[in-house]
Short mmCIF file of C-alpha atoms in Angstrom, two decimals:
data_model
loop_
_atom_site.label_atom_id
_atom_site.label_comp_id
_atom_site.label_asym_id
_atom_site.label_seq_id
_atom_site.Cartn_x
_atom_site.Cartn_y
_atom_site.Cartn_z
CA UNK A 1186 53.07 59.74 126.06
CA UNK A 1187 50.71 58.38 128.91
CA UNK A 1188 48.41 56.73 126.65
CA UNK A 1189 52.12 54.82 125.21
CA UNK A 1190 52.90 54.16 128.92
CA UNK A 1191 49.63 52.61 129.67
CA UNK A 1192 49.27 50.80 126.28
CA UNK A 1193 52.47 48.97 127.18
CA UNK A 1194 51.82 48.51 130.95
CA UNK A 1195 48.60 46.77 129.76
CA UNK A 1196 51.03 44.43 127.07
CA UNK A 1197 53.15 43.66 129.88
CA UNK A 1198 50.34 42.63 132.23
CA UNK A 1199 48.29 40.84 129.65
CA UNK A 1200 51.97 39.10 128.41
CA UNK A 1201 52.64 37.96 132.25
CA UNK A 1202 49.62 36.18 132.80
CA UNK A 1203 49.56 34.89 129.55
CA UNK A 1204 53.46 33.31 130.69
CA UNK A 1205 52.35 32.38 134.05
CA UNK A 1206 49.14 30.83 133.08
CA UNK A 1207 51.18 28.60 130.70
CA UNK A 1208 54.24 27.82 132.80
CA UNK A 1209 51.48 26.74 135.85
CA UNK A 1210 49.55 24.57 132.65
CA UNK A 1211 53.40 23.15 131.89
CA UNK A 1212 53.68 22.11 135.58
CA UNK A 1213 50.62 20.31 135.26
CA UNK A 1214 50.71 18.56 131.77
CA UNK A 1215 52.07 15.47 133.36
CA UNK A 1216 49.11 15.53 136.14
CA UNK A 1217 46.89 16.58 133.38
CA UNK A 1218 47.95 13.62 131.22
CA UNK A 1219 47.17 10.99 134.41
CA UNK A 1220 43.51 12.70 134.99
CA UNK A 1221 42.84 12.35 131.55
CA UNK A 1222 44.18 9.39 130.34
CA UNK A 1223 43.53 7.29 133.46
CA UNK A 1224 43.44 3.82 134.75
CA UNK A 1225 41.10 2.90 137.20
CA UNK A 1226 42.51 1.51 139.96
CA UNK A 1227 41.50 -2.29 140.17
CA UNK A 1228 42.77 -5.53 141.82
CA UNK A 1229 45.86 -7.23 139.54
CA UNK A 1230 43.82 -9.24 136.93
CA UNK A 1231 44.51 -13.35 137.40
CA UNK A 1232 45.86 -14.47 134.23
CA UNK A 1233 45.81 -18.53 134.00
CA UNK A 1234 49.02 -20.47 132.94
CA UNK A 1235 47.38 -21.23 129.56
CA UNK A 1236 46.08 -17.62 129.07
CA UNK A 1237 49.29 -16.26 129.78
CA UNK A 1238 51.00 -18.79 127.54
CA UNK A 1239 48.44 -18.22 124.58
CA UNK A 1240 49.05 -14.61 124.89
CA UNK A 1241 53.00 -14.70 124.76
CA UNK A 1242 52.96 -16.31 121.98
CA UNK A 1243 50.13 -14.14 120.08
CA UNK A 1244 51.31 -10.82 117.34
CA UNK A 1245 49.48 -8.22 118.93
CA UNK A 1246 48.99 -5.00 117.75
CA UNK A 1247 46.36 -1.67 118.75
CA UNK A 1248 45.04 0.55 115.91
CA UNK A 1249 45.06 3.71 117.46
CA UNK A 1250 47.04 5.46 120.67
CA UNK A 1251 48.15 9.24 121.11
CA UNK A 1252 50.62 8.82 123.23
CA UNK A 1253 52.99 11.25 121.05
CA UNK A 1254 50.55 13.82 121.63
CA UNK A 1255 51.87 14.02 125.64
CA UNK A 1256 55.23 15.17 126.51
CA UNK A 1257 56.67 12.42 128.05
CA UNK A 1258 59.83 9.93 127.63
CA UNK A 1259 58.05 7.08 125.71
CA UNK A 1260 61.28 4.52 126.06
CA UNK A 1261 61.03 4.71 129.67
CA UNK A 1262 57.73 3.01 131.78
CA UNK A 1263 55.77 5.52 133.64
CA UNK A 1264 52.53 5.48 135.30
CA UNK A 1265 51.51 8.26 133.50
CA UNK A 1266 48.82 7.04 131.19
CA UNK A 1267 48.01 4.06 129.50
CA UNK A 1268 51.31 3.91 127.26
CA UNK A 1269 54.95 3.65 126.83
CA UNK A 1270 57.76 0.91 124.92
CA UNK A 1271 58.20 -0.78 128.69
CA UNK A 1272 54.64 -1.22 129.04
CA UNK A 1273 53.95 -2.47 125.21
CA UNK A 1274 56.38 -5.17 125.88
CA UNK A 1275 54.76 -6.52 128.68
CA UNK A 1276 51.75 -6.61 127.22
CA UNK A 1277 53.22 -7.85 124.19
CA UNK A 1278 51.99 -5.16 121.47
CA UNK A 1279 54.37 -5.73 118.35
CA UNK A 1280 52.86 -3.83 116.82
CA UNK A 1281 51.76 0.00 117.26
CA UNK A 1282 49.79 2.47 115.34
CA UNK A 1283 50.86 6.32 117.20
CA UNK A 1284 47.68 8.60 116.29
CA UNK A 1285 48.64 12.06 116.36
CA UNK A 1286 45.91 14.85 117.40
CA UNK A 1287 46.79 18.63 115.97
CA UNK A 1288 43.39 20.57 117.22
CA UNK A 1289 41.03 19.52 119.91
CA UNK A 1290 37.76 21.96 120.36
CA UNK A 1291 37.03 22.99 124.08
CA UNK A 1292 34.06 20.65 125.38
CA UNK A 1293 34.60 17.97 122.76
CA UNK A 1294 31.57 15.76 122.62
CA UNK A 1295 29.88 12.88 120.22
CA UNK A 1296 27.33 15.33 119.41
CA UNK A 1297 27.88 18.84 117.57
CA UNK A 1298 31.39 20.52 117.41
CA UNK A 1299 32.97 23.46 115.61
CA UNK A 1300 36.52 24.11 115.10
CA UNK A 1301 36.32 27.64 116.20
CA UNK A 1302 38.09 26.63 119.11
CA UNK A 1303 41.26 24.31 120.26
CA UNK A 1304 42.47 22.72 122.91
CA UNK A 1305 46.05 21.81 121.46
CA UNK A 1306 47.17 25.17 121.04
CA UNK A 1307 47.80 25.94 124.83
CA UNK A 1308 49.02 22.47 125.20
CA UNK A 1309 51.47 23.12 122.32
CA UNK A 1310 52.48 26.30 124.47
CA UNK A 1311 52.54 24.72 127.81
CA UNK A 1312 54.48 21.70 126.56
CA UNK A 1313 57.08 23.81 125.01
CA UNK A 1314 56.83 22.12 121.54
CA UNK A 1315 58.51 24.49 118.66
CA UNK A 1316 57.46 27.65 117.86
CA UNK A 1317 55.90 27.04 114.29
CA UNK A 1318 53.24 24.42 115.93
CA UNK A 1319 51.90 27.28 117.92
CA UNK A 1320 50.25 28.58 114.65
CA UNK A 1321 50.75 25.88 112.23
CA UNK A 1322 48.75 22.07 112.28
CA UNK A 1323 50.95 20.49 109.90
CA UNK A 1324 54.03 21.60 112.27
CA UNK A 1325 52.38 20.09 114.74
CA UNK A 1326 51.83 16.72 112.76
CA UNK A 1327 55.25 16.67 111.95
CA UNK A 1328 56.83 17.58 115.16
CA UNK A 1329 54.38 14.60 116.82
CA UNK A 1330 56.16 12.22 113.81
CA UNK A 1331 59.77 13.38 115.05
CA UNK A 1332 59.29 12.49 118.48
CA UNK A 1333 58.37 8.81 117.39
CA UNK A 1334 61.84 8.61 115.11
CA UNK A 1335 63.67 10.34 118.02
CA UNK A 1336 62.77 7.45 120.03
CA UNK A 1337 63.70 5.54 117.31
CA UNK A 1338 67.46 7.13 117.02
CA UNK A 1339 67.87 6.58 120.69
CA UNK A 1340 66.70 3.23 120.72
CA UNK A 1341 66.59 1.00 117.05
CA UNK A 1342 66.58 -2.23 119.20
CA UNK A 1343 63.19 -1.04 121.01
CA UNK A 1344 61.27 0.87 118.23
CA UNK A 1345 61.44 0.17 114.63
CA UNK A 1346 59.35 2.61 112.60
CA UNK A 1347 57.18 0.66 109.77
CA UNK A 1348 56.77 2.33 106.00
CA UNK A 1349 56.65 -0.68 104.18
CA UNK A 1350 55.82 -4.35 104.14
CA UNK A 1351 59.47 -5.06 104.13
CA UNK A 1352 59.77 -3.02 107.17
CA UNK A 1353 56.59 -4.84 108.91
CA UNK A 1354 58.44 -8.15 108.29
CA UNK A 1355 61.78 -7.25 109.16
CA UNK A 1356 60.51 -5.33 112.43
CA UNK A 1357 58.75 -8.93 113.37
CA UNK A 1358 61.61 -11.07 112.09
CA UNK A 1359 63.96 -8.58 115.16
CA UNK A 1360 60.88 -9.37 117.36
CA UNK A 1361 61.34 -13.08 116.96
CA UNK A 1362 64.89 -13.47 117.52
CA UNK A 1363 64.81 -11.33 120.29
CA UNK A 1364 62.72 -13.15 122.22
CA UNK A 1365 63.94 -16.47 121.38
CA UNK A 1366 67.51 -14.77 122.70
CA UNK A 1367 65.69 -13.49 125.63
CA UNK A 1368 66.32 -10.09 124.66
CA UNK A 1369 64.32 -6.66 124.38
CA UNK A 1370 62.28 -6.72 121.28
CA UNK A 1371 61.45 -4.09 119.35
CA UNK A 1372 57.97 -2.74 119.03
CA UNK A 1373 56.74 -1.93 115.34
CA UNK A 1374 55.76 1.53 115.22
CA UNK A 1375 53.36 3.01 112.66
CA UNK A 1376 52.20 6.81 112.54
CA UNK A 1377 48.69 7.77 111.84
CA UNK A 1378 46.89 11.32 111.47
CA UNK A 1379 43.86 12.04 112.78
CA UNK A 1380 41.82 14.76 111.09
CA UNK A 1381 42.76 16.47 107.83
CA UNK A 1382 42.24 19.66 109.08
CA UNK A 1383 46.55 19.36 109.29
CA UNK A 1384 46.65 18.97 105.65
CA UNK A 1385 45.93 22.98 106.11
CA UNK A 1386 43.60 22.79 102.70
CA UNK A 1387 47.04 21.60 100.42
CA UNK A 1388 46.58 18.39 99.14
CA UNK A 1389 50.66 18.57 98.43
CA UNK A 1390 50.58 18.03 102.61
CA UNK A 1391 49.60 14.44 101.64
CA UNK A 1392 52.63 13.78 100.70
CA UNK A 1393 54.62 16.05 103.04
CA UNK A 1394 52.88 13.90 106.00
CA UNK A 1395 54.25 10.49 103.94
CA UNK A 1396 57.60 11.56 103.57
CA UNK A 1397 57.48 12.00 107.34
CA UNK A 1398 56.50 8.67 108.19
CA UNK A 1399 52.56 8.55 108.32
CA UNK A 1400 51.38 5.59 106.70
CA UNK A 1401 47.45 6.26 108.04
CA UNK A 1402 44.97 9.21 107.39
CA UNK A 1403 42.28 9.86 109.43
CA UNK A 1404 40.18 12.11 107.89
CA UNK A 1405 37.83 13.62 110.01
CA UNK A 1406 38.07 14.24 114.21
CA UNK A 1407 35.99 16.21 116.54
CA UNK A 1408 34.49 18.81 114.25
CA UNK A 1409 33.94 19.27 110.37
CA UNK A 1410 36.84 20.24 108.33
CA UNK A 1411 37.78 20.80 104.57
CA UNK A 1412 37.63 17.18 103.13
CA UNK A 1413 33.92 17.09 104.78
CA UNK A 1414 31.50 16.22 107.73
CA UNK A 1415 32.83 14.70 111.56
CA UNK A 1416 30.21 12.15 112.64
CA UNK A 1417 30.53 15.31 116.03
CA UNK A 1418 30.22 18.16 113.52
CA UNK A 1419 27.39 20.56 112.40
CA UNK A 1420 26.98 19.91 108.79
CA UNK A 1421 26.77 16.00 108.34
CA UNK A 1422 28.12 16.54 105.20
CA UNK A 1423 29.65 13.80 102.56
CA UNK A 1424 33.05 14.39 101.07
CA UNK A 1425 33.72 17.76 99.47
CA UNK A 1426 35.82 17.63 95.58
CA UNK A 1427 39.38 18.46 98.30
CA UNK A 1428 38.30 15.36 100.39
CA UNK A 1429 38.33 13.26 97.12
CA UNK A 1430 41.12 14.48 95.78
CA UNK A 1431 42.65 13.44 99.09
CA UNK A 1432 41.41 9.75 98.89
CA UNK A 1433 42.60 9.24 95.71
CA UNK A 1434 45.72 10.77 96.83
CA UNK A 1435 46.01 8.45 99.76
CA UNK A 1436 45.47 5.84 97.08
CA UNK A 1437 48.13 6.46 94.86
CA UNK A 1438 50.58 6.15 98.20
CA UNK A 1439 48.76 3.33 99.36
CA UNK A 1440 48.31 4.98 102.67
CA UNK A 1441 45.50 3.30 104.82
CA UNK A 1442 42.09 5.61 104.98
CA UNK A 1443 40.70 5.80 108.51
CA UNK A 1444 37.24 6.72 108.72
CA UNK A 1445 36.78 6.95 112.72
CA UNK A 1446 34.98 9.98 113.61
CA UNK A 1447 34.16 10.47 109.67
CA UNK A 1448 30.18 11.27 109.40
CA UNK A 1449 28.28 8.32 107.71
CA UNK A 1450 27.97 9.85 104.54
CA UNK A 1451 31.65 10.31 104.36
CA UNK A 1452 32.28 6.59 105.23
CA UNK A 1453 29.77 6.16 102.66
CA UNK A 1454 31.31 8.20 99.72
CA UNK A 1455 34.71 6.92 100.60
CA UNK A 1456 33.65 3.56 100.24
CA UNK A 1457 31.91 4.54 96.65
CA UNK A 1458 35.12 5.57 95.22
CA UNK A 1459 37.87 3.53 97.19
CA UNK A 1460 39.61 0.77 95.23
CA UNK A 1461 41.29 -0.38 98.52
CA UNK A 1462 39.97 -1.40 101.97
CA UNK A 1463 39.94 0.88 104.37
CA UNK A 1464 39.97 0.71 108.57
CA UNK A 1465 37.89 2.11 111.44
CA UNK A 1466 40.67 2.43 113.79
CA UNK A 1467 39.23 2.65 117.02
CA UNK A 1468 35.38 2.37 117.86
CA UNK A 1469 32.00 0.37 119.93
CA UNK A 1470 29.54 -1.41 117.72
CA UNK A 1471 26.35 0.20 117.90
CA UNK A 1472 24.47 -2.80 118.51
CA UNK A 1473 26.43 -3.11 121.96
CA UNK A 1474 26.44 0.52 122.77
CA UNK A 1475 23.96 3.10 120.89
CA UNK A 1476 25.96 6.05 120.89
CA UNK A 1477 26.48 8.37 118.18
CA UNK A 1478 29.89 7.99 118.37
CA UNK A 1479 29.88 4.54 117.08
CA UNK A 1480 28.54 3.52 113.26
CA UNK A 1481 25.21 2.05 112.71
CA UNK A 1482 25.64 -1.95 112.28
CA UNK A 1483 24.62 -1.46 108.44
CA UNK A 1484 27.25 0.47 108.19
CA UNK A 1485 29.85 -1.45 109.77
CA UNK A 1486 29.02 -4.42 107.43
CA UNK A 1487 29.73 -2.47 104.55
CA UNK A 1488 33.08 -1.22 105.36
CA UNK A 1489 34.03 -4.82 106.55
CA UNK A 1490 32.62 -6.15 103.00
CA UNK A 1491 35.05 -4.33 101.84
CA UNK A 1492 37.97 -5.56 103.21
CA UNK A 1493 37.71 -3.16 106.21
CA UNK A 1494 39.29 -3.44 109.62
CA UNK A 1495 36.99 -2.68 112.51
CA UNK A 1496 40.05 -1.95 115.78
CA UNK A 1497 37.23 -2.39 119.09
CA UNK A 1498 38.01 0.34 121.77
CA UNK A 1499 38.69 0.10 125.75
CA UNK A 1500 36.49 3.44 126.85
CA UNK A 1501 33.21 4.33 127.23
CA UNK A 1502 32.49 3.93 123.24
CA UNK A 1503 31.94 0.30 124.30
CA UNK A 1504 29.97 1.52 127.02
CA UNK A 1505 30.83 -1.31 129.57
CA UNK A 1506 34.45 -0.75 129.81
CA UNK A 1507 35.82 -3.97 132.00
CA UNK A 1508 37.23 -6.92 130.16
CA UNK A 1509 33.74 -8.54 129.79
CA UNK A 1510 32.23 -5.54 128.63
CA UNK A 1511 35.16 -4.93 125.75
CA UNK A 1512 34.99 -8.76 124.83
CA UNK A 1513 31.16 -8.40 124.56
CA UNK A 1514 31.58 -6.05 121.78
CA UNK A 1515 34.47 -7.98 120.42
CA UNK A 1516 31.84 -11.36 119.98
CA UNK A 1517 29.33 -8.90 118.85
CA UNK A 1518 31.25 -7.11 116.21
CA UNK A 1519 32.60 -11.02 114.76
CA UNK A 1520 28.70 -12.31 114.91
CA UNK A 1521 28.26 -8.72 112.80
CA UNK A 1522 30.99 -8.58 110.26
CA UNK A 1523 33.04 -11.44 110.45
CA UNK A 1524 36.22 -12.69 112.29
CA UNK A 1525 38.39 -11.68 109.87
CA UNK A 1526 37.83 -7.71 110.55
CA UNK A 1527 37.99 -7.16 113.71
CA UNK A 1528 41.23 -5.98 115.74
CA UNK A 1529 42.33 -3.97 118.53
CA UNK A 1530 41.57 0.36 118.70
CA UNK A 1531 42.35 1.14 122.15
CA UNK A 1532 42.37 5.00 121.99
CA UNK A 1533 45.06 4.78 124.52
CA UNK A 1534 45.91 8.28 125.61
CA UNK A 1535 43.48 9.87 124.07
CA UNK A 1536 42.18 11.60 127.01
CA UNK A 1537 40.40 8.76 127.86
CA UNK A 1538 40.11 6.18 131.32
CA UNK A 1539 40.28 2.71 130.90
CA UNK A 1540 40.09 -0.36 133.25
CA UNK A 1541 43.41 -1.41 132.02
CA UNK A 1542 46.56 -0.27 130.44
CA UNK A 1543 48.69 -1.66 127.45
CA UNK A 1544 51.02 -3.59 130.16
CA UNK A 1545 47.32 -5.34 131.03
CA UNK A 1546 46.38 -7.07 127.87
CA UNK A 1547 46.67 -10.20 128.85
CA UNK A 1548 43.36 -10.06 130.38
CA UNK A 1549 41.84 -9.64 127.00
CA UNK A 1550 43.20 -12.75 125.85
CA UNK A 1551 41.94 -14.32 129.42
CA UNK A 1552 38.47 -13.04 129.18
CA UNK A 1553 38.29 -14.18 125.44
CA UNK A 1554 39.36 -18.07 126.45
CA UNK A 1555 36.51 -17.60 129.47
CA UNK A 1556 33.51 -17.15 126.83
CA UNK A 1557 34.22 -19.36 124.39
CA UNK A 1558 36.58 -17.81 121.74
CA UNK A 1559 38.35 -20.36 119.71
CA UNK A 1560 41.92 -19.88 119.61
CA UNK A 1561 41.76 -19.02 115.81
CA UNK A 1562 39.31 -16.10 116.65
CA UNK A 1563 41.73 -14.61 119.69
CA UNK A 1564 44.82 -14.89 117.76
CA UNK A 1565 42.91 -12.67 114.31
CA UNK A 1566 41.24 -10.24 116.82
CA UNK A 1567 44.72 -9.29 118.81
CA UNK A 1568 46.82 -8.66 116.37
CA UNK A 1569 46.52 -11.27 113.04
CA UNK A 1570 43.99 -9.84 111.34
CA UNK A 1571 45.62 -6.38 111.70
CA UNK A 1572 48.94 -7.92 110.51
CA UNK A 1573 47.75 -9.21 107.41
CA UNK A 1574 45.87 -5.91 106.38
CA UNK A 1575 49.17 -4.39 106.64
CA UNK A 1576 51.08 -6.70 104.35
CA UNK A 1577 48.39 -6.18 102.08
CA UNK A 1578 47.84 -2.39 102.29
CA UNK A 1579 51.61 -0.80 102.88
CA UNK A 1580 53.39 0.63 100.74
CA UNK A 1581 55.91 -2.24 98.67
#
């Protein structure tokens, strides 16, 4: 009987802190999201008449934010990160690609990861997201997915979720008229995975994640997982038969293939046995910033002669992370592959600091018309080259 008694005194005890620690970490998730997804502070940027103008009247759109990953009212502006529909409207973003993030390993780097551990699962906890994504990765995927067409239910004049070209068009046809009205446009919101480790080993969660919304797969993130090797993970491995299976599955839905964080001889193998292009959704160019994290030039060119879309990042991938030092890479990257693939990856609050938030883009534009960019190479970079790779790649 006192062995009982002291098993469950030591359940209790262990239980309590295990409650306390978490409601403390729920107190501090919005804190937590501003340390880790912050903006330097910094002087307002000077924006010229003419940069200002060009920039109004450019279709902008960012490859990759997690913003859905954070628990935090999306439709209303915030200083809490680098995200929300207020602040893409300012910055004019129509359009959006929402990343969603279902395991995280403790002390994440660009070098060697496992997935023996996560990060997510506390946050899931702390966050008070359902009960199934406490266990599950797919339920966490999916429960991300619902909180963008939540927004959407609340709001269909703001955000317009984007499955298909006719979608993309209609979504920018709203945008147009809006503006011209002087009314709130909506932002065109796509949903992208990253990692396949959510795909729990079922390649029948390809289409589970489709029905849901995701039009993007990224395959690989921090650490190696069942379709192959992370450019961070241990084994540098190609694609294994699943991952294959999953590309040509990805294929026959015409969902976009994202090979950020992918090793290079996934990128590789994908690019052997894709018969579509295929996107690098947020990244540096190695030849501006020699990190691991970031695909060797050769590389680069091949996934761009391809068709490939190379979306140019905001933090420290880039290396220099001010204006200048994110334009930099942007000139390098179109002296590398071409004008026509390169866009916009932000990695917008994905525990990441920036310079300068999504309200702030103007000062990408600016920086652009200060070294020389003709207005043809601004207008592909921010958001037409990304535009027309949609029309081309969605679903009909």
């Amino acid at each position: 009987m006192l062995k009982l008694i002291k098993i469950t005194l030591i359940s209790v005890f262990v239980m309590a802190v295990v409650i306390c620690s978490a409601a403390v970490y729920a107190g501090r998730t919005g804190a937590m999201g501003r340390v880790m997804n912050k903006v330097e502070s910094h002087a307002p940027y000077e924006i010229s008449r003419d940069a200002q103008m060009m920039h109004n009247a450019l279709t902008v759109m960012d490859w990759h934010c997690d913003a859905l990953l954070w628990e935090k009212n999306l439709l209303k502006r915030s200083s809490n990160g680098h995200v929300d529909f207020p602040r893409l409207r300012e910055g004019n973003v129509a359009v959006q690609m929402f990343t969603v993030v279902t395991k995280s390993p403790s002390g994440q780097n660009y070098d060697s990861n496992t997935g023996e551990s996560d990060n997510i699962t506390l946050l899931a906890w702390a966050q008070g997201w359902p009960k199934e994504t406490r266990d599950s990765l797919l339920a966490r995927a999916l429960y991300q997915a619902k909180k963008l067409h939540d927004f959407q239910a609340e709001k269909p004049e703001e955000v317009m979720i984007v499955r298909t070209k006719k979608d993309l068009e209609k979504a920018l046809a709203a945008r147009k008229d809006a503006l011209a009205a002087d009314k709130t446009p909506p932002t065109a919101s796509l949903i992208g995975l990253e990692g396949c480790h959510a795909l729990e080993n079922k390649l029948e969660n390809v289409q589970a994640l489709y029905d849901a919304g995701y039009r993007m797969i990224g395959l690989l993130h921090f650490f190696d997982n069942e379709v192959g090797g992370s450019l961070h993970g241990v084994s540098s491995s190609g694609l294994t038969p699943f991952g294959r299976d999953v590309v040509r599955k990805c294929e026959e839905l015409n969902m976009i293939i994202d090979l950020a964080h992918s090793s290079p001889q996934v990128a590789e193998d994908v690019l052997a046995m894709a018969t579509r292009p295929v996107v690098v959704s947020h990244t540096g160019v190695y030849g501006t910033c020699p990190k691991k994290r970031n695909f060797q030039d050769a590389l680069m060119k091949k996934i761009a002669d391809k068709g490939g879309i190379i979306g140019i990042g905001y933090w420290d991938a880039v290396c220099d992370t001010t204006p200048e030092g994110v334009v930099k890479s942007i000139r390098y990257a179109i002296d590398l592959v071409g004008v026509d693939h390169v866009a916009l990856g932000s990695d917008y609050d994905g525990s990441v600091t920036t310079k300068f938030d999504t309200s702030e883009l103007a000062i990408l534009t600016q920086t652009m018309m200060d070294n020389g960019f003709t207005d043809a190479e601004i207008a592909k970079v921010m958001g037409g080259n990304s535009v027309r790779f949609l029309m081309e790649n969605l679903p009909d």
